[in-house]
Every structure is written in structure tokens, then in C-alpha cells.
């Protein structure tokens, strides 16, 4: 899995199995659109190793719209995100979320991201390789049009420190 700058290859992965079940390919096919929902694994071995006990486990990809924001105004973060030169501060995150909720007809979920060394993933649980992003996200599940209209007053341009 190649990570770099803002590229997060497991961005849409939902995995609460306690291990990366894709390691069991081709025994269990989960790549290329496959996946598991509400799976139970008990007392199983595969490829010479004992599999973790899992009840109601999930491993699938979920499409949606994600808005990601760093909570830290940092030139270092901007540089790591493809050398950004400008920064926009969202002054009314609740208003932004409500505006997008109304246009999409879906109520988004908003939370700080957490980071793990483990294999579990969801839209708010990412690898510690991404913890430098210090992310707050809003996620809307589903497929949507490519644009929404955002009224003025929800954001302002700010100067990055040292720029």
C-alpha cells in the first residue's frame, strides 16, 4: 500500500475484523469489489496461522464524500499536502455541514480522526502513517454530484505561518 502526501490508499476501507482479511486471498476473496459484512470467524486457521475470533466483523469499501480539514495551522502540513501555499479557515463548520447536508439530502457524520498501528479502519480511523494530518472530517455516505454551492461567510483565507 503506497502512501504519500494526501494519498491515503485505505481511505474508503471499513475493517473491524481485527486483522487484514485481504491477506487470506485467494482463500477468501475480498478485493475487487468483494467484501464481508457481519462475518463470524471462530476457531479457524489459514496459511499456518490462527485467525482472530471475530463476531459481526466487516471488511468492505464504502463510497462517499469526505471533507477533510487539518486542525493545525501549519506550514509543515501544507508542504506535505502537495506544497500548498494558501489555507482556508472554516469559521462555521456546523454551517458548512448543514449546507452540504441539505444539498445532498444526507446527514453527514463529523468527527476527529483517530490513528492506529492496527489493521482496523473506517472513515475516522486511519493509519498512524497519516497522523501528521491532524484531521477533522465530515463524511456523507453514498455517491453524489461533483459539486455543491457554498455561501460566503463560512470560510476565510488565512496566511500560513512562515509563508
XYZ file of C-alpha atoms in Angstrom:
163
model
C 0.000 0.000 0.000
C 1.663 3.231 -1.176
C 1.115 6.326 0.946
C 2.281 9.772 0.013
C 1.299 13.319 0.732
C -2.501 13.354 0.756
C -2.805 9.891 -0.856
C -4.413 7.508 1.617
C -4.890 4.149 -0.133
C -7.219 2.721 2.535
C -9.432 5.833 2.561
C -12.717 4.018 1.896
C -11.963 0.791 3.774
C -14.192 -0.347 6.623
C -12.355 -3.065 8.557
C -13.217 -4.081 12.108
C -12.110 -7.722 11.765
C -9.023 -7.274 13.960
C -6.715 -8.260 11.082
C -6.334 -7.603 7.364
C -8.516 -10.297 5.859
C -7.179 -9.430 2.387
C -4.051 -11.369 3.457
C -6.180 -14.527 3.056
C -6.654 -14.056 -0.711
C -7.438 -16.219 -2.683
C -8.909 -18.342 0.130
C -11.367 -15.532 0.911
C -11.994 -13.081 -1.941
C -12.451 -9.527 -0.661
C -10.590 -7.395 -3.225
C -12.054 -6.036 -6.463
C -15.452 -5.109 -5.053
C -15.772 -8.084 -2.747
C -16.179 -7.753 0.943
C -17.626 -9.191 4.100
C -20.382 -7.863 6.303
C -21.399 -9.214 9.690
C -18.897 -12.095 9.417
C -18.167 -14.534 12.219
C -14.854 -16.374 12.449
C -14.328 -18.929 15.208
C -11.527 -21.431 15.739
C -10.057 -21.182 12.225
C -6.558 -21.441 10.850
C -5.382 -20.273 7.440
C -1.942 -20.411 5.863
C -0.498 -21.830 9.069
C -1.779 -19.199 11.462
C -4.639 -18.991 13.914
C -7.183 -16.370 12.855
C -8.536 -13.944 15.454
C -12.027 -14.661 16.757
C -14.473 -12.261 15.110
C -18.219 -11.840 15.510
C -20.127 -9.360 13.368
C -16.916 -8.289 11.628
C -16.847 -6.176 8.477
C -14.376 -5.719 5.646
C -15.655 -3.713 2.688
C -15.241 -0.420 0.868
C -17.801 2.347 1.352
C -18.065 5.198 -1.119
C -18.963 8.682 -0.011
C -17.993 12.327 0.111
C -15.291 13.256 2.607
C -14.276 16.769 3.551
C -11.000 16.691 5.447
C -9.581 19.526 7.496
C -6.396 19.818 9.482
C -6.991 21.297 12.926
C -3.441 22.643 12.989
C -2.422 25.760 11.029
C 0.999 24.549 9.968
C 3.382 25.241 7.094
C 4.784 21.723 7.572
C 1.366 20.148 6.986
C 0.713 22.420 3.980
C 4.054 21.420 2.458
C 3.346 17.707 2.977
C -0.055 18.213 1.299
C 1.457 18.883 -2.142
C 3.203 22.149 -1.232
C 0.068 24.189 -0.570
C 0.644 27.944 -0.463
C -2.703 29.053 0.941
C -5.007 27.975 3.715
C -8.732 28.414 4.250
C -10.105 28.545 7.773
C -13.629 27.213 8.123
C -15.187 29.697 10.550
C -18.554 27.905 10.735
C -18.064 24.127 10.432
C -21.640 23.489 11.564
C -22.985 25.846 8.902
C -20.815 24.209 6.231
C -22.020 20.748 7.231
C -25.672 21.839 7.302
C -25.334 23.489 3.865
C -23.887 20.313 2.330
C -26.358 18.070 4.245
C -29.261 19.986 2.704
C -27.902 19.868 -0.852
C -27.051 16.153 -0.711
C -30.165 15.149 1.212
C -27.975 13.134 3.590
C -26.868 13.987 7.132
C -23.089 13.786 7.302
C -21.075 12.454 10.216
C -18.431 14.780 11.664
C -15.572 13.805 13.988
C -11.854 13.984 14.635
C -9.844 11.198 13.050
C -8.105 8.715 15.278
C -4.964 6.846 14.272
C -3.885 3.251 14.848
C -0.985 0.885 14.260
C -3.527 -1.914 13.870
C -5.411 -3.054 10.784
C -8.874 -1.754 11.672
C -10.037 1.145 9.511
C -13.070 3.347 8.951
C -13.653 6.877 7.741
C -12.443 8.241 11.072
C -9.819 5.602 11.961
C -6.657 5.822 9.888
C -3.108 4.513 9.963
C -0.611 6.258 12.231
C 1.280 6.921 8.964
C -1.348 9.662 8.422
C -1.383 11.157 11.944
C 0.653 14.173 10.804
C -2.520 15.394 9.031
C -4.321 16.008 12.369
C -7.656 15.573 10.623
C -11.214 16.548 11.371
C -13.613 15.066 8.818
C -17.158 15.225 7.623
C -18.370 12.111 5.789
C -21.536 11.650 3.719
C -22.155 8.021 2.620
C -23.244 7.439 -0.995
C -22.498 8.750 -4.494
C -23.133 12.416 -5.226
C -22.808 15.133 -7.845
C -19.349 16.580 -8.225
C -20.170 19.988 -6.761
C -22.248 21.815 -4.190
C -22.715 25.557 -3.660
C -21.256 27.052 -0.515
C -22.431 30.523 0.549
C -19.983 33.219 1.609
C -19.120 33.731 5.255
C -18.370 30.099 6.118
C -14.633 30.389 5.454
C -11.814 32.892 5.090
C -8.315 32.764 3.653
C -5.556 32.796 6.275
C -1.827 33.184 5.907
C 0.294 30.140 6.635
C 2.996 30.695 9.270
C 6.341 31.361 7.619
C 4.873 31.898 4.130
